[in-house]
mmCIF file of C-alpha atoms in Angstrom:
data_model
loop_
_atom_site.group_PDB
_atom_site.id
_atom_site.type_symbol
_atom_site.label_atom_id
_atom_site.label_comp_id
_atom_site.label_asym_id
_atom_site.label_seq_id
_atom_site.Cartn_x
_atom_site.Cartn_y
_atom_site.Cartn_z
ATOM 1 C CA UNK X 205 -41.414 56.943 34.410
ATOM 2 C CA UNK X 206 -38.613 54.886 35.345
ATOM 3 C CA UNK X 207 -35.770 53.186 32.866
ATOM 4 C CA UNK X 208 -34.524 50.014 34.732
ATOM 5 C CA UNK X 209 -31.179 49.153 35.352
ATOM 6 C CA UNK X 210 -29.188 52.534 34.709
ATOM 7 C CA UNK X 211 -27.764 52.187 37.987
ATOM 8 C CA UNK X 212 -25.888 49.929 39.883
ATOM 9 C CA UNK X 213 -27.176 46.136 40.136
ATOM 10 C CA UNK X 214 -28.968 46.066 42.860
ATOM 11 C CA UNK X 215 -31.381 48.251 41.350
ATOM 12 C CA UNK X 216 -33.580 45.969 39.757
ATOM 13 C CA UNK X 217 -33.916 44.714 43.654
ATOM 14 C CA UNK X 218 -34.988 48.193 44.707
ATOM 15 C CA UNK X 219 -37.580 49.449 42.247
ATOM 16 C CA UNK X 220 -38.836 45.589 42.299
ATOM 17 C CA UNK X 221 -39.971 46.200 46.054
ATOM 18 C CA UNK X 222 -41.085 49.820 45.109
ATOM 19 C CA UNK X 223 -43.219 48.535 42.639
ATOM 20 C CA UNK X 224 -44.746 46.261 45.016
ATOM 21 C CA UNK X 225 -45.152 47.909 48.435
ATOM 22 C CA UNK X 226 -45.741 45.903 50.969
ATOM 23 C CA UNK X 227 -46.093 42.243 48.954
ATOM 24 C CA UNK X 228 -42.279 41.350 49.957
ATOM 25 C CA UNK X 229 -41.398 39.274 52.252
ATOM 26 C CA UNK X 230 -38.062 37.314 53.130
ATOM 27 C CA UNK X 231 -38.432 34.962 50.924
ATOM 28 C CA UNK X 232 -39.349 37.557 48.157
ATOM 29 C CA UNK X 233 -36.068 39.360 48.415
ATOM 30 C CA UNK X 234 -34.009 36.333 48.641
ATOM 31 C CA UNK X 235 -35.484 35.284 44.913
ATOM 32 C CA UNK X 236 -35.113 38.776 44.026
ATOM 33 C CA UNK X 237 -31.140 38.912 45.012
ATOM 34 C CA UNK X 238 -30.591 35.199 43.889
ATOM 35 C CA UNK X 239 -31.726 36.661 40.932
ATOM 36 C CA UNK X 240 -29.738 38.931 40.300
ATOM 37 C CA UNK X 241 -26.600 37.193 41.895
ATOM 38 C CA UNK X 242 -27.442 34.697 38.636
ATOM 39 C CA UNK X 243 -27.404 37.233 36.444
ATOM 40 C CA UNK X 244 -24.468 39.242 37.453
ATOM 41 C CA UNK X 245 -22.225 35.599 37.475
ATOM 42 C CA UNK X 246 -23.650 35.250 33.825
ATOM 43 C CA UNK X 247 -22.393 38.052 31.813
ATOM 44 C CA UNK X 248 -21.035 37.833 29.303
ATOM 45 C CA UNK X 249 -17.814 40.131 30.738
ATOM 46 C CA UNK X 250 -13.857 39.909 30.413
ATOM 47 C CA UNK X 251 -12.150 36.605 30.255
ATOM 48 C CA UNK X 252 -10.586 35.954 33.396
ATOM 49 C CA UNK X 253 -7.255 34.219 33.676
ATOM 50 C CA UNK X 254 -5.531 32.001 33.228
ATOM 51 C CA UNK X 255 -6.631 31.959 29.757
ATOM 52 C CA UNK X 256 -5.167 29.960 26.863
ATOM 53 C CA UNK X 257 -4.727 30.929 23.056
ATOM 54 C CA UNK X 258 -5.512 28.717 20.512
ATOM 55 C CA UNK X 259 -2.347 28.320 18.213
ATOM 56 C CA UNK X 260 -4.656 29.031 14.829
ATOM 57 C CA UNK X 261 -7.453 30.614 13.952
ATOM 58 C CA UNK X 262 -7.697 28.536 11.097
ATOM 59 C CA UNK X 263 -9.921 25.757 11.667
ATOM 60 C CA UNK X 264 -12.602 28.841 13.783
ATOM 61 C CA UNK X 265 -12.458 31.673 10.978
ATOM 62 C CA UNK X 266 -12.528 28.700 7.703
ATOM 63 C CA UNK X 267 -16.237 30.104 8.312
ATOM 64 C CA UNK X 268 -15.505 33.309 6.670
ATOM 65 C CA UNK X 269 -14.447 31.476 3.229
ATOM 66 C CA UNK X 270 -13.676 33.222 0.571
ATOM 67 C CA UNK X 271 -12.770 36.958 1.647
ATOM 68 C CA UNK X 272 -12.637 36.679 4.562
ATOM 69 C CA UNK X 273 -9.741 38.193 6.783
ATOM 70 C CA UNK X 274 -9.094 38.060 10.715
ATOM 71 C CA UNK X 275 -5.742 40.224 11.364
ATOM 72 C CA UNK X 276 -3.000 37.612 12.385
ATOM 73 C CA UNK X 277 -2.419 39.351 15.503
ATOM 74 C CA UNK X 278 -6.029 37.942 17.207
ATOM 75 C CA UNK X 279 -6.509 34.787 18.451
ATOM 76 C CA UNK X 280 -9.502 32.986 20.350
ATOM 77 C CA UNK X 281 -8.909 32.279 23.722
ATOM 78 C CA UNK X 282 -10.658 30.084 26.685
ATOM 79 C CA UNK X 283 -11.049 30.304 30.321
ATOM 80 C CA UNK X 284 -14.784 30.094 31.571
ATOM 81 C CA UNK X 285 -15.719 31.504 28.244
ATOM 82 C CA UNK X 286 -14.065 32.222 25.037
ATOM 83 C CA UNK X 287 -12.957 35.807 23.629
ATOM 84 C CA UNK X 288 -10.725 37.458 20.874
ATOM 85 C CA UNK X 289 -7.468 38.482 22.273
ATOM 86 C CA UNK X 290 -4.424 40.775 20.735
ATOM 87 C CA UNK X 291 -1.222 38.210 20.102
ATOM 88 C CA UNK X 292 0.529 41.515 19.520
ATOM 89 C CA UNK X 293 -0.934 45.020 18.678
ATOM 90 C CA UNK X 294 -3.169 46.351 16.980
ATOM 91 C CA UNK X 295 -3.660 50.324 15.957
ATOM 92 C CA UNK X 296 -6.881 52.345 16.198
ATOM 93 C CA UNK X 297 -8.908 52.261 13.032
ATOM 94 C CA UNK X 298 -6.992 48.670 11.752
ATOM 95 C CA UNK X 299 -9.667 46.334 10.311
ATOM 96 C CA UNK X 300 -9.793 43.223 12.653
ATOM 97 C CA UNK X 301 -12.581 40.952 10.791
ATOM 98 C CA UNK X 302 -13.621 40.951 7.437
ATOM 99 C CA UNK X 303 -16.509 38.697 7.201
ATOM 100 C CA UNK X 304 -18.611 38.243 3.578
ATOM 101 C CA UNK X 305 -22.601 38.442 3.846
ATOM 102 C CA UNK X 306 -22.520 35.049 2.416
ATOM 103 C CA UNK X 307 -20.526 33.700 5.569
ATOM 104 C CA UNK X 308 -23.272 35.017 7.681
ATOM 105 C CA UNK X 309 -26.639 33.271 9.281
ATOM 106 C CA UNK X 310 -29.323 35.140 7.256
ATOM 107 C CA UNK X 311 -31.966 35.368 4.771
ATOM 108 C CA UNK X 312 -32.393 33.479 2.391
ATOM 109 C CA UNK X 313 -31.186 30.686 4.583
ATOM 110 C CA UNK X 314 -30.096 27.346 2.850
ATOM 111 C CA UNK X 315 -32.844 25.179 3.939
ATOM 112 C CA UNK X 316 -31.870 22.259 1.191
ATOM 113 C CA UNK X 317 -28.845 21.677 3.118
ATOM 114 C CA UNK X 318 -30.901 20.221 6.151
ATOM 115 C CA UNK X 319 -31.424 16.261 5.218
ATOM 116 C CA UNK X 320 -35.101 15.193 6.460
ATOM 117 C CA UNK X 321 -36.185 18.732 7.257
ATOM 118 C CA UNK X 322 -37.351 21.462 4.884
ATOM 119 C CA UNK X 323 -38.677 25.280 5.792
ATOM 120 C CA UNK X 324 -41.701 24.764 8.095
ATOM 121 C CA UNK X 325 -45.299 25.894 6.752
ATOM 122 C CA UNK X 326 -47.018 27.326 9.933
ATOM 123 C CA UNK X 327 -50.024 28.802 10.484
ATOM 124 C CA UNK X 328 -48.344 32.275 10.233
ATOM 125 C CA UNK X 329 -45.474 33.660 8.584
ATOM 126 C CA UNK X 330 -42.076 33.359 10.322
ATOM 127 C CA UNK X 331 -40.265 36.618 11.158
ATOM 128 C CA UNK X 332 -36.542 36.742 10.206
ATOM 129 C CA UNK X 333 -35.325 36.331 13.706
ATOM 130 C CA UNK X 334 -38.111 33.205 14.154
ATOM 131 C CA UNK X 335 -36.813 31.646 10.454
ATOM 132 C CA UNK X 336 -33.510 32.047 11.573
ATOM 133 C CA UNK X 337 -33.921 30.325 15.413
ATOM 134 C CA UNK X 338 -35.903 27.566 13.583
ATOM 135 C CA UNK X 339 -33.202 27.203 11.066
ATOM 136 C CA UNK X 340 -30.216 26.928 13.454
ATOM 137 C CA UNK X 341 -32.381 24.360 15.595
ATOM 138 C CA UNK X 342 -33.099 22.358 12.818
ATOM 139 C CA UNK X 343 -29.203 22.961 11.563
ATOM 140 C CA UNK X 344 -27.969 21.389 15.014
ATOM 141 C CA UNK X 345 -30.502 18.450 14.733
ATOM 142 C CA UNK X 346 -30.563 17.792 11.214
ATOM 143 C CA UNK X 347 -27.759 19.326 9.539
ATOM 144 C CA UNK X 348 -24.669 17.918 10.101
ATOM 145 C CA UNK X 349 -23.865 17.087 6.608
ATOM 146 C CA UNK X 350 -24.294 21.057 5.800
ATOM 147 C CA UNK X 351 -21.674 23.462 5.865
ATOM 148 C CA UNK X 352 -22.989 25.501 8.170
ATOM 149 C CA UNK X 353 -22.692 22.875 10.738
ATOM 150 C CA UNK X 354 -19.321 23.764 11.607
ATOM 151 C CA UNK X 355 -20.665 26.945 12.829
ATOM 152 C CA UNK X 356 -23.065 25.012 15.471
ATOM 153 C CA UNK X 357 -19.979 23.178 16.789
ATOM 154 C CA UNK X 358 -18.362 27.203 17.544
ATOM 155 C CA UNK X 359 -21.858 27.669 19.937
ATOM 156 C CA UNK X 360 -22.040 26.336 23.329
ATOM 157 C CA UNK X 361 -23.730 23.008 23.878
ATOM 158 C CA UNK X 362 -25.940 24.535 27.216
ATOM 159 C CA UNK X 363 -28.542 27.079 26.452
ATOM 160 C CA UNK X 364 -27.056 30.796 26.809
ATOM 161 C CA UNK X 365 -27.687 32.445 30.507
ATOM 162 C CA UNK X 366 -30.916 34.941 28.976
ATOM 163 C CA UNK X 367 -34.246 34.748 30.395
ATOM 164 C CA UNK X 368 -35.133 31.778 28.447
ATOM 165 C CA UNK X 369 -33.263 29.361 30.032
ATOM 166 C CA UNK X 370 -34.345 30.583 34.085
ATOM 167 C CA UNK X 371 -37.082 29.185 35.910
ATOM 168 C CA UNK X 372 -40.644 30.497 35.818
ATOM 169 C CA UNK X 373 -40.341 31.720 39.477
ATOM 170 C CA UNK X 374 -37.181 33.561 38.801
ATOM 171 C CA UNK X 375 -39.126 35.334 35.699
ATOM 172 C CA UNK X 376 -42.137 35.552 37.814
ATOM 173 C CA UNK X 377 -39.597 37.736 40.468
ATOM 174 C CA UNK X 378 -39.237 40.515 37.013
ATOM 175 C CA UNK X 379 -43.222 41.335 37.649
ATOM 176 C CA UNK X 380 -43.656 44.811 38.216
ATOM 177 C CA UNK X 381 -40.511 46.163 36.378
ATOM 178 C CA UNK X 382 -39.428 46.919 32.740
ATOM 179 C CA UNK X 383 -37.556 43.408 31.960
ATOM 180 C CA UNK X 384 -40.916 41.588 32.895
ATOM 181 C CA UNK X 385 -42.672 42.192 29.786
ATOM 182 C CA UNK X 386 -40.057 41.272 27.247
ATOM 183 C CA UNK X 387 -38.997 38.217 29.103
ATOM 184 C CA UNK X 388 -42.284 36.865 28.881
ATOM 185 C CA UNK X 389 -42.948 37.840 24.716
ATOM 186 C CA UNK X 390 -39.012 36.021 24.563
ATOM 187 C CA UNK X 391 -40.516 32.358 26.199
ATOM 188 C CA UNK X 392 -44.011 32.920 24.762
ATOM 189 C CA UNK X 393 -42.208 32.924 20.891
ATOM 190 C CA UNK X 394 -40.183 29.863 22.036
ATOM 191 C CA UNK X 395 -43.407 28.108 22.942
ATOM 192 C CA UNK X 396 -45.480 29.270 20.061
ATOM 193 C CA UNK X 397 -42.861 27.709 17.463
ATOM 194 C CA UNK X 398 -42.536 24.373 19.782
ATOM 195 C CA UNK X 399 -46.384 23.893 19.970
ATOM 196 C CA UNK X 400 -46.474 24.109 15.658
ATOM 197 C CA UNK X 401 -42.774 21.774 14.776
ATOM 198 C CA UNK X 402 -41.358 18.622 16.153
ATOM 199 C CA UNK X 403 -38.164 19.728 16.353
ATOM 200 C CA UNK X 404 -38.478 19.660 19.949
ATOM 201 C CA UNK X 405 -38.327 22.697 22.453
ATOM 202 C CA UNK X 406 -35.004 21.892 24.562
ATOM 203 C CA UNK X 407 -33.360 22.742 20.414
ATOM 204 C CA UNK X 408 -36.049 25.712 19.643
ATOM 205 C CA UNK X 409 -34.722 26.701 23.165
ATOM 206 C CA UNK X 410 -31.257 26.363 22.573
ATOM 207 C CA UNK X 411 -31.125 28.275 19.243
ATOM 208 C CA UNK X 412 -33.217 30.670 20.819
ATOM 209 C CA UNK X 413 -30.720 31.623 23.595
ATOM 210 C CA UNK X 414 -28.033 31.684 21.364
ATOM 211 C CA UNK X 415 -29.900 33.676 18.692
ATOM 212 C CA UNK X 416 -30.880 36.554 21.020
ATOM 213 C CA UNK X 417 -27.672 36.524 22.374
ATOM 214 C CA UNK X 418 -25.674 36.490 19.092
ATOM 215 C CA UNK X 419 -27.388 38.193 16.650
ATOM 216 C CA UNK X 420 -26.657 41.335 14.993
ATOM 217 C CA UNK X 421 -28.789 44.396 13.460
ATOM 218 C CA UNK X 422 -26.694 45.565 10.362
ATOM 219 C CA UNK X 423 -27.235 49.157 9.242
ATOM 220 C CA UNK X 424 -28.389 50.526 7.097
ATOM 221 C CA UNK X 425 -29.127 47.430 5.287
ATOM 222 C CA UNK X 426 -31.833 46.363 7.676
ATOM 223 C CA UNK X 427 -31.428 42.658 8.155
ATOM 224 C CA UNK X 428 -30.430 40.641 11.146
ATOM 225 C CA UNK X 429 -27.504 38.341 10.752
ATOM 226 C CA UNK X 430 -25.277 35.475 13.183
ATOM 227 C CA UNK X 431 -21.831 36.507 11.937
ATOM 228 C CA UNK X 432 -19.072 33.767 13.081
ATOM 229 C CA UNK X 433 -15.888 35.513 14.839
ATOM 230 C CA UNK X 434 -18.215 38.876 15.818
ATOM 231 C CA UNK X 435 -20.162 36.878 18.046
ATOM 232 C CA UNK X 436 -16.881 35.891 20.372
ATOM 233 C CA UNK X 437 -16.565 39.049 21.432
ATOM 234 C CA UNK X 438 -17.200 39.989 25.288
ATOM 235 C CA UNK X 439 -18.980 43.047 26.292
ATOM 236 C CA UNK X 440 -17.475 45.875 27.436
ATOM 237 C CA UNK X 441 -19.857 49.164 27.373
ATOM 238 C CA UNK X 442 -17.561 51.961 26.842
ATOM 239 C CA UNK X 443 -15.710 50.108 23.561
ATOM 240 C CA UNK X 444 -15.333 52.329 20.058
ATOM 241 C CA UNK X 445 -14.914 49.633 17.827
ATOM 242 C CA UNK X 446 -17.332 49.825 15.256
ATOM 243 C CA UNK X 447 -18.766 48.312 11.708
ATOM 244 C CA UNK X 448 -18.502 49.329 8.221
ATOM 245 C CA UNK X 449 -19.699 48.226 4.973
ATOM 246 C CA UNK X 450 -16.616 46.693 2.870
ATOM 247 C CA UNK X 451 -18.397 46.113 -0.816
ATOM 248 C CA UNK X 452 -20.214 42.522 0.002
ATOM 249 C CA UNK X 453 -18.736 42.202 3.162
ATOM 250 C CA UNK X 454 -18.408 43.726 7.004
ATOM 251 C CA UNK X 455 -15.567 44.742 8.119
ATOM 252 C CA UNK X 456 -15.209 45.066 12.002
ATOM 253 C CA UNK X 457 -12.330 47.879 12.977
ATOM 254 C CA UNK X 458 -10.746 49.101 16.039
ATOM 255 C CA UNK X 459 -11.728 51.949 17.725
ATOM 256 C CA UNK X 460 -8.675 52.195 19.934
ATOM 257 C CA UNK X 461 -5.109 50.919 20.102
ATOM 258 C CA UNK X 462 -4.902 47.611 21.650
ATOM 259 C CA UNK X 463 -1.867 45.688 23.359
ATOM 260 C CA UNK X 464 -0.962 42.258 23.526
ATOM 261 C CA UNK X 465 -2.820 40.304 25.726
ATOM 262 C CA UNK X 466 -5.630 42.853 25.782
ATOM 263 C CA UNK X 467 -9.396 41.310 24.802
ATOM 264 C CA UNK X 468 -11.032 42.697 22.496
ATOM 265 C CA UNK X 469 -14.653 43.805 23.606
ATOM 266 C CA UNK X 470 -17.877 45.161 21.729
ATOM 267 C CA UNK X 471 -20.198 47.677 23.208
ATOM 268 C CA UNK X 472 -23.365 45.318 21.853
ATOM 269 C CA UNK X 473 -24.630 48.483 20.008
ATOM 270 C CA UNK X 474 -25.675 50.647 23.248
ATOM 271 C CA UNK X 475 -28.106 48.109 24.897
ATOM 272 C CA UNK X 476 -29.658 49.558 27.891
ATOM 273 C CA UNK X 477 -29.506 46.955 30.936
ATOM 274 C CA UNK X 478 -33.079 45.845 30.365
ATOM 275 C CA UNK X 479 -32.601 44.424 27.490
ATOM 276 C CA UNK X 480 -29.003 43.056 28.036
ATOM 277 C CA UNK X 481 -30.990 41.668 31.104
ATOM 278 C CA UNK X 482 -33.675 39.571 29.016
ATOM 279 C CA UNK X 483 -31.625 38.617 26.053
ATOM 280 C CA UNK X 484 -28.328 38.283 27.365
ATOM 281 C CA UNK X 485 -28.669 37.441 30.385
ATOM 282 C CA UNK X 486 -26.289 40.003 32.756
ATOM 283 C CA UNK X 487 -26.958 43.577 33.883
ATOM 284 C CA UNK X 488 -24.163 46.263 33.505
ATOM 285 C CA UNK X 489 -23.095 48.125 36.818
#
């Protein structure tokens, strides 16, 4: 009957206490709007100023290799977070990455590169998204000698702000509406995969967050991806930027005119506020 979170933020307060009449009392709605006070600080939003450029995107976009391409007129920037911004600009339908499959976290994933660790044998098989969360865990414990480890050093060292990382009480405050049930299946995975490898569950954690909060779904060819430089990008709902297929790479264009100084933001492909609560961690007003 109801789809969470279409509304304004306090909504996930309101239908909590509607779903349980009666069962709330002060200290029930102060978790409840701590709650949501947590996750509204946590978004991934806008960069706020003062912000700083980096000088080159050289040493950040080396990931892409090979051609690759990031228009000279973007740079990464920092202020509580990091970003893409316009150094000068850019022109509706102007490719802004070009980033080669090869360059991306996928299947097959180079387990040889991993010194002392090799592709787990569990008692079940490993989805892609579990195979890749295990691989970047093991990657940040183990793999500093691979290439790929240059892209752990792009990811924050704390665990992203989803679900995953809160308390059990704060999850416990979800019961009764739509982000309960996914929040739960996102730590029960976690804890499956740290129960079965000794890579330890603060990393399986960690690449978890990160994973869920990264990762892409690339039409039509069906596979799910980490693509360096893509996942910079802040979230902004109403953006028209959009992906293409460029040969053996993705190519990531503008969907509007853009000035200098002006972030660029990705719409996150639609997410409704349920799921941008669980896996990333903010709700949009």
């Amino acid at each position: 009957m109801f789809e969470l979170f279409k509304g304004p933020t306090f909504s996930l307060f309101l239908l909590a206490r509607c779903f349980h009449p009666g069962s709330w009392d002060e200290d029930g709605e102060l978790r409840i709007l701590n709650m949501v006070e947590h996750a509204v600080v946590g978004r991934r939003r806008q960069l706020r100023a003062p912000i700083s450029l980096e000088r080159t995107t050289t040493s950040f976009f080396g990931l892409f290799g090979e051609g690759g391409f990031i228009h000279p007129n973007l740079r990464v920037a920092r202020s509580a977070g990091r970003g893409l911004v316009a150094t000068g600009k850019l022109r509706k339908d102007e490719v802004l990455l070009m980033v080669p499959l090869k360059c991306m976290l996928r299947r097959p994933l180079p387990w040889s590169e991993l010194q002392g660790f090799s592709k787990p044998r569990l008692s079940w098989r490993l989805s892609q998204d579990e195979e890749i969360i295990v691989f970047l865990a093991a990657l940040r414990k183990y793999g500093i000698n691979s290439e790929w480890f240059r892209y752990v050093l792009t990811l924050p060292e704390d665990d992203a702000n989803s679900t995953l990382s809160w308390r059990s009480e704060e999850v416990a405050a979800l019961r009764g509406t739509p982000a309960h049930a996914p929040a739960r299946q996102l730590r029960r995975q976690v804890l499956r995969l740290c129960e079965e490898l000794t890579i330890g569950c603060a990393e399986l954690r960690w690449a978890a967050s990160h994973y869920w909060s990264r990762a892409l779904r690339m039409k039509p060819k069906g596979f799910h991806a980490m693509v360096p430089g893509v996942d910079l990008m802040n979230f902004d709902p109403d953006s028209r930027n959009y992906f293409r297929m460029a040969g053996k790479s993705i190519a990531y264009i503008a969907g509007q005119d853009y000035e200098e100084r002006q972030e660029i933001l990705d719409s996150y492909g639609g997410k409704n506020d349920t799921y941008l609560l669980t896996h990333y961690g903010f709700l949009h007003q």
